Short mmCIF file of C-alpha atoms and ligand atoms in Angstrom, two decimals:
data_model
loop_
_atom_site.label_atom_id
_atom_site.label_comp_id
_atom_site.label_asym_id
_atom_site.label_seq_id
_atom_site.Cartn_x
_atom_site.Cartn_y
_atom_site.Cartn_z
CA UNK L 1 -28.22 -13.84 -0.60
CA UNK L 2 -28.65 -10.47 -2.20
CA UNK L 3 -26.30 -8.12 -0.40
CA UNK L 4 -24.76 -5.91 -3.03
CA UNK L 5 -21.82 -4.41 -1.13
CA UNK L 6 -18.64 -5.89 -2.52
CA UNK L 7 -14.98 -5.28 -3.14
CA UNK L 8 -13.94 -6.03 -6.72
CA UNK L 9 -10.22 -6.65 -7.19
CA UNK L 10 -9.06 -6.41 -10.79
CA UNK L 11 -5.96 -8.60 -10.98
CA UNK L 12 -5.56 -7.67 -14.64
CA UNK L 13 -5.19 -4.01 -13.63
CA UNK L 14 -2.33 -4.95 -11.27
CA UNK L 15 -0.59 -6.78 -14.14
CA UNK L 16 -1.08 -3.77 -16.41
CA UNK L 17 0.36 -1.52 -13.69
CA UNK L 18 3.37 -3.81 -13.41
CA UNK L 19 3.96 -3.37 -17.14
CA UNK L 20 3.84 0.43 -16.72
CA UNK L 21 6.17 0.26 -13.71
CA UNK L 22 8.60 -1.92 -15.67
CA UNK L 23 8.83 0.88 -18.22
CA UNK L 24 9.45 3.47 -15.49
CA UNK L 25 11.95 1.44 -13.50
CA UNK L 26 13.95 0.63 -16.65
CA UNK L 27 16.73 -1.72 -15.56
CA UNK L 28 15.84 -1.87 -11.85
CA UNK L 29 14.49 -5.11 -10.49
CA UNK L 30 10.88 -4.86 -9.39
CA UNK L 31 9.85 -5.92 -5.90
CA UNK L 32 6.08 -5.94 -5.35
CA UNK L 33 5.17 -4.89 -1.81
CA UNK L 34 2.27 -7.09 -0.65
CA UNK L 35 2.32 -6.24 3.08
CA UNK L 36 -0.97 -5.58 4.93
CA UNK L 37 -2.83 -8.17 2.84
CA UNK L 38 -1.49 -6.59 -0.37
CA UNK L 39 -2.80 -3.17 0.71
CA UNK L 40 -6.19 -4.77 1.27
CA UNK L 41 -6.31 -6.49 -2.14
CA UNK L 42 -5.66 -10.00 -0.78
CA UNK L 43 -2.01 -11.03 -0.35
CA UNK L 44 -2.38 -14.63 -1.48
CA UNK L 45 -4.54 -13.94 -4.55
CA UNK L 46 -2.40 -11.00 -5.63
CA UNK L 47 0.91 -12.79 -5.03
CA UNK L 48 -0.26 -15.87 -6.94
CA UNK L 49 -1.28 -13.71 -9.84
CA UNK L 50 1.89 -11.59 -10.04
CA UNK L 51 4.72 -13.72 -8.69
CA UNK L 52 5.93 -14.62 -12.16
CA UNK L 53 5.73 -10.98 -13.31
CA UNK L 54 7.98 -9.47 -10.63
CA UNK L 55 11.45 -10.26 -9.30
CA UNK L 56 10.43 -10.59 -5.65
CA UNK L 57 7.73 -9.81 -3.11
CA UNK L 58 7.98 -7.87 0.15
CA UNK L 59 5.97 -8.06 3.37
CA UNK L 60 6.31 -6.23 6.68
CA UNK L 61 6.83 -9.11 9.12
CA UNK L 62 7.44 -12.86 9.18
CA UNK L 63 3.83 -14.06 9.72
CA UNK L 64 2.82 -12.34 6.49
CA UNK L 65 5.54 -14.25 4.64
CA UNK L 66 4.56 -17.55 6.26
CA UNK L 67 0.99 -17.09 5.00
CA UNK L 68 2.31 -16.71 1.47
CA UNK L 69 4.62 -19.72 1.66
CA UNK L 70 1.79 -21.86 3.10
CA UNK L 71 -0.30 -20.83 0.09
CA UNK L 72 2.46 -22.12 -2.20
CA UNK L 73 4.04 -18.81 -3.21
CA UNK L 74 7.59 -19.62 -4.34
CA UNK L 75 8.95 -16.16 -5.27
CA UNK L 76 11.65 -14.59 -3.09
CA UNK L 77 10.11 -12.66 -0.17
CA UNK L 78 11.82 -9.80 1.65
CA UNK L 79 10.70 -9.22 5.25
CA UNK L 80 10.95 -5.43 5.54
CA UNK L 81 11.03 -5.23 9.35
CA UNK L 82 13.23 -8.31 9.56
CA UNK L 83 12.95 -10.73 12.48
CA UNK L 84 11.10 -9.54 15.57
CA UNK L 85 12.55 -12.49 17.53
CA UNK L 86 15.10 -15.30 17.07
CA UNK L 87 12.34 -17.72 16.07
CA UNK L 88 11.58 -15.56 13.03
CA UNK L 89 15.07 -16.25 11.69
CA UNK L 90 14.61 -19.99 12.02
CA UNK L 91 11.49 -19.59 9.89
CA UNK L 92 13.31 -17.37 7.42
CA UNK L 93 15.96 -20.06 6.99
CA UNK L 94 13.39 -22.82 6.62
CA UNK L 95 11.13 -20.93 4.21
CA UNK L 96 13.85 -19.08 2.29
CA UNK L 97 12.82 -15.56 3.30
CA UNK L 98 15.14 -12.60 2.97
CA UNK L 99 15.41 -10.77 6.28
CA UNK L 100 16.11 -7.04 6.42
CA UNK L 101 18.40 -6.35 9.36
CA UNK L 102 18.17 -2.89 10.94
CA UNK L 103 19.44 -3.29 14.52
CA UNK L 104 22.26 -5.31 16.02
CA UNK L 105 20.19 -7.83 17.98
CA UNK L 106 18.89 -9.12 14.68
CA UNK L 107 22.46 -9.91 13.66
CA UNK L 108 22.84 -12.14 16.75
CA UNK L 109 19.68 -13.99 15.76
CA UNK L 110 20.95 -14.44 12.18
CA UNK L 111 24.29 -15.96 13.09
CA UNK L 112 23.01 -19.46 13.86
CA UNK L 113 21.20 -19.76 10.52
CA UNK L 114 23.36 -17.68 8.27
CA UNK L 115 24.26 -20.50 5.87
CA UNK L 116 20.56 -20.96 5.13
CA UNK L 117 19.80 -17.30 4.43
CA UNK L 118 20.14 -16.81 0.68
CA UNK L 119 20.07 -13.00 0.93
CA UNK L 120 20.28 -10.52 3.78
CA UNK L 121 19.32 -6.88 3.37
CA UNK L 122 20.95 -4.27 5.59
CA UNK L 123 18.82 -1.24 6.31
CA UNK L 124 20.46 2.09 7.09
CA UNK L 125 18.80 5.17 8.50
CA UNK L 126 19.52 8.04 6.09
CA UNK L 127 17.17 10.42 7.89
CA UNK L 128 13.68 8.96 8.25
CA UNK L 129 14.56 7.88 11.83
CA UNK L 130 12.20 4.94 11.96
CA UNK L 131 14.37 1.88 11.23
CA UNK L 132 17.97 1.33 10.24
CA UNK L 133 21.57 1.30 11.37
CA UNK L 134 23.39 4.58 11.82
CA UNK L 135 25.60 5.37 8.83
CA UNK L 136 28.79 4.85 10.83
CA UNK L 137 27.63 1.38 11.92
CA UNK L 138 27.38 0.08 8.37
CA UNK L 139 30.97 -1.08 7.90
CA UNK L 140 30.95 -2.95 11.18
CA UNK L 141 27.65 -4.75 10.56
CA UNK L 142 28.65 -5.64 7.01
CA UNK L 143 31.96 -7.09 8.25
CA UNK L 144 30.22 -9.06 10.97
CA UNK L 145 27.72 -10.53 8.51
CA UNK L 146 30.46 -11.40 6.00
CA UNK L 147 32.59 -13.03 8.69
CA UNK L 148 29.63 -15.06 9.87
CA UNK L 149 29.18 -16.32 6.31
CA UNK L 150 26.58 -13.95 4.89
CA UNK L 151 27.44 -13.75 1.21
CA UNK L 152 24.65 -11.95 -0.63
CA UNK L 153 24.11 -8.57 1.08
CA UNK L 154 21.87 -5.79 -0.24
CA UNK L 155 21.97 -2.24 1.11
CA UNK L 156 18.61 -0.54 1.60
CA UNK L 157 17.18 2.69 2.95
CA UNK L 158 13.79 4.39 2.89
CA UNK L 159 12.84 7.92 1.88
CA UNK L 160 10.49 9.91 4.09
CA UNK L 161 9.29 12.42 1.50
CA UNK L 162 10.15 10.96 -1.90
CA UNK L 163 7.16 12.68 -3.51
CA UNK L 164 9.02 15.96 -2.95
CA UNK L 165 12.41 15.35 -4.57
CA UNK L 166 13.56 18.92 -3.97
CA UNK L 167 12.72 19.25 -0.31
CA UNK L 168 15.49 19.47 2.26
CA UNK L 169 14.73 16.09 3.85
CA UNK L 170 14.87 14.25 0.53
CA UNK L 171 18.02 15.98 -0.69
CA UNK L 172 19.74 15.27 2.62
CA UNK L 173 18.71 11.59 2.51
CA UNK L 174 19.80 11.37 -1.14
CA UNK L 175 23.21 12.87 -0.30
CA UNK L 176 23.81 10.36 2.50
CA UNK L 177 22.62 7.52 0.28
CA UNK L 178 24.96 8.56 -2.48
CA UNK L 179 27.92 8.65 -0.06
CA UNK L 180 27.05 5.22 1.29
CA UNK L 181 26.55 3.58 -2.09
CA UNK L 182 29.84 4.91 -3.40
CA UNK L 183 31.60 2.53 -1.05
CA UNK L 184 29.14 -0.33 -1.45
CA UNK L 185 29.79 -2.94 -4.13
CA UNK L 186 26.71 -5.12 -3.66
CA UNK L 187 23.11 -4.53 -4.66
CA UNK L 188 21.12 -1.53 -3.43
CA UNK L 189 17.49 -0.56 -2.91
CA UNK L 190 16.05 2.88 -2.21
CA UNK L 191 13.04 3.57 -4.41
CA UNK L 192 9.45 3.23 -3.20
CA UNK L 193 6.45 4.17 -5.40
CA UNK L 194 7.02 7.91 -5.13
CA UNK L 195 10.78 7.71 -5.76
CA UNK L 196 10.20 5.31 -8.65
CA UNK L 197 7.75 7.70 -10.22
CA UNK L 198 9.85 10.81 -9.64
CA UNK L 199 12.67 9.05 -11.55
CA UNK L 200 15.38 11.13 -9.87
CA UNK L 201 18.00 8.52 -10.64
CA UNK L 202 18.94 7.63 -7.06
CA UNK L 203 21.10 4.52 -7.10
CA UNK L 204 18.71 1.61 -6.59
CA UNK L 205 19.05 -1.84 -8.14
CA UNK L 206 15.69 -2.80 -6.68
CA UNK L 207 12.51 -0.73 -6.75
CA UNK L 208 10.18 -1.61 -3.84
CA UNK L 209 6.78 -0.66 -5.14
CA UNK L 210 3.49 -0.94 -3.30
CA UNK L 211 0.90 1.78 -3.75
CA UNK L 212 1.48 2.39 -7.48
CA UNK L 213 1.05 -1.33 -8.14
CA UNK L 214 -2.55 -1.06 -6.99
CA UNK L 215 -3.19 2.07 -9.05
CA UNK L 216 -2.79 4.58 -6.22
CA UNK L 217 -1.62 8.05 -7.18
CA UNK L 218 0.87 9.84 -4.95
CA UNK L 219 -0.36 12.99 -3.18
CA UNK L 220 1.77 15.92 -4.28
CA UNK L 221 2.77 14.41 -7.66
CA UNK L 222 1.10 14.75 -11.05
CA UNK L 223 -1.19 11.77 -11.64
CA UNK L 224 0.05 9.05 -13.98
CA UNK L 225 -3.14 8.03 -15.76
CA UNK L 226 -1.58 4.82 -17.03
CA UNK L 227 -1.87 3.38 -13.50
CA UNK L 228 -5.31 1.81 -13.11
CA UNK L 229 -7.08 1.43 -9.78
CA UNK L 230 -7.29 -2.29 -9.02
CA UNK L 231 -9.84 -1.94 -6.22
CA UNK L 232 -13.49 -1.01 -6.64
CA UNK L 233 -15.87 -0.77 -3.70
CA UNK L 234 -19.45 -1.04 -4.90
CA UNK L 235 -22.92 -1.30 -3.48
CA UNK L 236 -26.48 -0.50 -4.57
CA UNK L 237 -29.20 1.85 -3.40
CA UNK L 238 -31.68 0.27 -0.94
CA UNK L 239 -33.96 3.28 -0.30
CA UNK L 240 -34.82 6.70 -1.73
CA UNK L 241 -36.72 9.47 0.01
CA UNK L 242 -37.74 13.11 -0.37
CA UNK L 243 -36.32 15.36 2.36
CA UNK L 244 -37.88 18.82 2.63
CA UNK L 245 -35.76 21.97 2.88
CA UNK L 246 -34.61 22.52 6.46
CA UNK L 247 -34.76 18.88 7.55
CA UNK L 248 -31.57 17.02 8.44
CA UNK L 249 -30.27 13.59 7.46
CA UNK L 250 -28.46 11.03 9.58
CA UNK L 251 -26.80 10.96 13.03
CA UNK L 252 -26.46 14.28 14.78
CA UNK L 253 -28.35 16.07 12.02
CA UNK L 254 -25.04 17.18 10.48
CA UNK L 255 -26.37 17.60 6.95
CA UNK L 256 -29.33 19.95 6.53
CA UNK L 257 -31.22 20.17 3.24
CA UNK L 258 -30.76 23.59 1.64
CA UNK L 259 -33.57 22.77 -0.81
CA UNK L 260 -36.11 20.01 -1.18
CA UNK L 261 -33.81 17.05 -1.75
CA UNK L 262 -33.73 13.45 -2.88
CA UNK L 263 -31.67 11.20 -0.61
CA UNK L 264 -30.47 7.71 -1.54
CA UNK L 265 -29.43 5.25 1.18
CA UNK L 266 -26.57 2.86 0.34
CA UNK L 267 -25.76 -0.13 2.60
CA UNK L 268 -22.05 0.44 3.16
CA UNK L 269 -20.59 2.01 6.29
CA UNK L 270 -17.58 2.13 8.53
CA UNK L 271 -18.26 -1.47 9.56
CA UNK L 272 -17.34 -2.39 5.99
CA UNK L 273 -14.34 -0.09 5.59
CA UNK L 274 -15.93 3.11 4.32
CA UNK L 275 -14.48 5.83 6.61
CA UNK L 276 -16.58 7.44 9.34
CA UNK L 277 -14.50 10.59 8.78
CA UNK L 278 -15.98 11.18 5.30
CA UNK L 279 -17.22 14.78 5.13
CA UNK L 280 -20.45 15.96 3.55
CA UNK L 281 -19.70 16.35 -0.14
CA UNK L 282 -17.45 13.30 -0.45
CA UNK L 283 -18.12 12.05 -3.99
CA UNK L 284 -20.06 8.82 -4.51
CA UNK L 285 -21.01 7.53 -7.93
CA UNK L 286 -24.71 6.62 -8.08
CA UNK L 287 -26.19 5.23 -11.30
CA UNK L 288 -23.04 6.42 -13.06
CA UNK L 289 -23.22 10.03 -11.80
CA UNK L 290 -21.14 11.68 -9.09
CA UNK L 291 -23.21 12.81 -6.10
CA UNK L 292 -22.22 14.22 -2.69
CA UNK L 293 -22.36 12.31 0.58
CA UNK L 294 -25.04 13.87 2.80
CA UNK L 295 -24.81 13.18 6.52
CA UNK L 296 -22.59 11.11 8.78
CA UNK L 297 -21.41 7.67 7.78
CA UNK L 298 -23.13 5.01 9.91
CA UNK L 299 -21.82 1.56 10.71
CA UNK L 300 -23.86 -0.05 7.94
CA UNK L 301 -25.09 2.75 5.70
CA UNK L 302 -24.44 6.09 4.05
CA UNK L 303 -26.82 8.68 2.63
CA UNK L 304 -26.18 10.49 -0.65
CA UNK L 305 -27.78 13.62 -2.09
CA UNK L 306 -29.00 12.48 -5.51
CA UNK L 307 -31.27 15.47 -6.18
CA UNK L 308 -29.27 16.34 -9.29
CA UNK L 309 -28.96 12.77 -10.58
CA UNK L 310 -31.16 11.22 -13.24
CA UNK L 311 -32.77 7.80 -13.04
CA UNK L 312 -31.78 6.80 -9.52
CA UNK L 313 -33.91 3.97 -8.17
CA UNK L 314 -33.73 1.20 -5.59
CA UNK L 315 -31.09 -1.16 -6.95
CA UNK L 316 -29.06 1.54 -8.75
CA UNK L 317 -25.37 0.80 -8.54
CA UNK L 318 -23.19 2.88 -6.23
CA UNK L 319 -19.40 3.08 -6.54
CA UNK L 320 -17.63 4.30 -3.40
CA UNK L 321 -14.25 4.25 -5.11
CA UNK L 322 -12.77 2.79 -8.27
CA UNK L 323 -12.11 4.54 -11.58
CA UNK L 324 -14.47 7.28 -10.40
CA UNK L 325 -14.39 8.54 -7.74
CA UNK L 326 -10.72 7.69 -7.38
CA UNK L 327 -9.67 6.44 -3.94
CA UNK L 328 -7.24 9.35 -3.53
CA UNK L 329 -10.05 11.84 -4.18
CA UNK L 330 -12.23 10.13 -1.57
CA UNK L 331 -9.31 10.12 0.88
CA UNK L 332 -8.91 13.88 0.55
CA UNK L 333 -12.52 14.32 1.71
CA UNK L 334 -11.84 12.04 4.69
CA UNK L 335 -8.68 13.68 6.00
CA UNK L 336 -6.65 10.56 5.21
CA UNK L 337 -4.67 8.92 2.41
CA UNK L 338 -5.71 6.26 -0.07
CA UNK L 339 -3.21 3.87 1.55
CA UNK L 340 -5.34 3.84 4.70
CA UNK L 341 -8.62 3.39 2.85
CA UNK L 342 -7.21 0.38 0.97
CA UNK L 343 -5.98 -1.36 4.09
CA UNK L 344 -8.91 -0.89 6.45
CA UNK L 345 -11.35 -3.44 5.02
CA UNK L 346 -13.05 -5.82 7.39
CA UNK L 347 -13.95 -9.44 6.75
CA UNK L 348 -17.53 -8.34 6.45
CA UNK L 349 -16.91 -7.12 2.92
CA UNK L 350 -17.02 -9.91 0.34
CA UNK L 351 -14.26 -9.86 -2.28
CA UNK L 352 -14.58 -10.83 -5.93
CA UNK L 353 -11.53 -11.28 -8.14
CA UNK L 354 -11.68 -10.21 -11.78
CA UNK L 355 -9.39 -10.93 -14.74
CA UNK L 356 -7.32 -13.56 -12.94
C1 PLP W 401 5.69 -0.03 2.46
C2 PLP W 401 7.11 0.14 2.04
C3 PLP W 401 7.42 0.34 0.68
C4 PLP W 401 6.38 0.56 -0.39
O1 PLP W 401 5.91 1.89 -0.33
P1 PLP W 401 4.89 2.45 -1.42
O2 PLP W 401 4.81 3.90 -1.14
O3 PLP W 401 3.60 1.76 -1.19
O4 PLP W 401 5.46 2.13 -2.76
C5 PLP W 401 8.76 0.36 0.34
N1 PLP W 401 9.74 0.22 1.27
C6 PLP W 401 9.45 0.07 2.58
C7 PLP W 401 10.56 -0.07 3.56
C8 PLP W 401 8.13 0.03 3.02
O5 PLP W 401 7.87 -0.10 4.32
#
């Protein structure tokens, strides 16, 4: 088979990013967030590679944790949404998962298995209003868990706009968090990638880091060039044609040649995970040079204006994102965020692991 479209995952880059994050997080414990198939990088492969380099892993829901345990991953795993049903807690007890509890029904489910839950995290809503107990409920839920036999309790919350440490939402969440943690003697966890990188010194014994681990930069913050992109989406040119001035390219004729142009066709499309929303001008690297997308993304193909590129031929390598263009740059041209681009891959795209 000779299909060239492929997702390269550089496990060595993730390890290098962990080393950088260890420097930033100083004495915090590092929890690697591997939900959504490790942000599209492959949860089992990534977890196997990094489990000895981090203090714990985190996933969104129980099935994701079960997949990791079945693959032999032994590291502690936090389930960020906690149990969705009583049966999830039985699994948590059996597989030694750490549930996060954010609403009172989950406490009822925990009671029967509490002796087998090595850690329970209690999530409070400091202002994001997505998950978490109200601040005034905390004492009651903590007492209930302690009475039931829950010994190791960690307090957690989530910031809605951590990349903007000075905005009113963040300062209000930080104030509530600080009040809560003053009367909390166990472990705590607040920082996500953005809060870890902004290093504002919020109390947080555990950093829960996802996006930065994979080399994503945070929109609205200065880039940290030490973080290397771990994902590279590549393909190769399968056709080149001359398009005369005034003619259009692709569905709907969206892109119209403003001069006689050279168009390269690359066999990657939205059926592979490259976004349909990509605008004309979205950067694509062809034969090592950045060139603009020209025309709508199809299911299987894109077209790129390579008029200004040298030495482009059938077989020339195309990089959709990687070191250059960076996934966050591509996302800006697609009206989305790099997080979404990472997680939207389909099974159609073959994956190759590097530097394991
Ligand atoms: C996804 C998630 C994280 C990780 O966020 P990043 O921005 O990727 O670092 C941390 N905490 C919670 C509760 C999450 O849902």
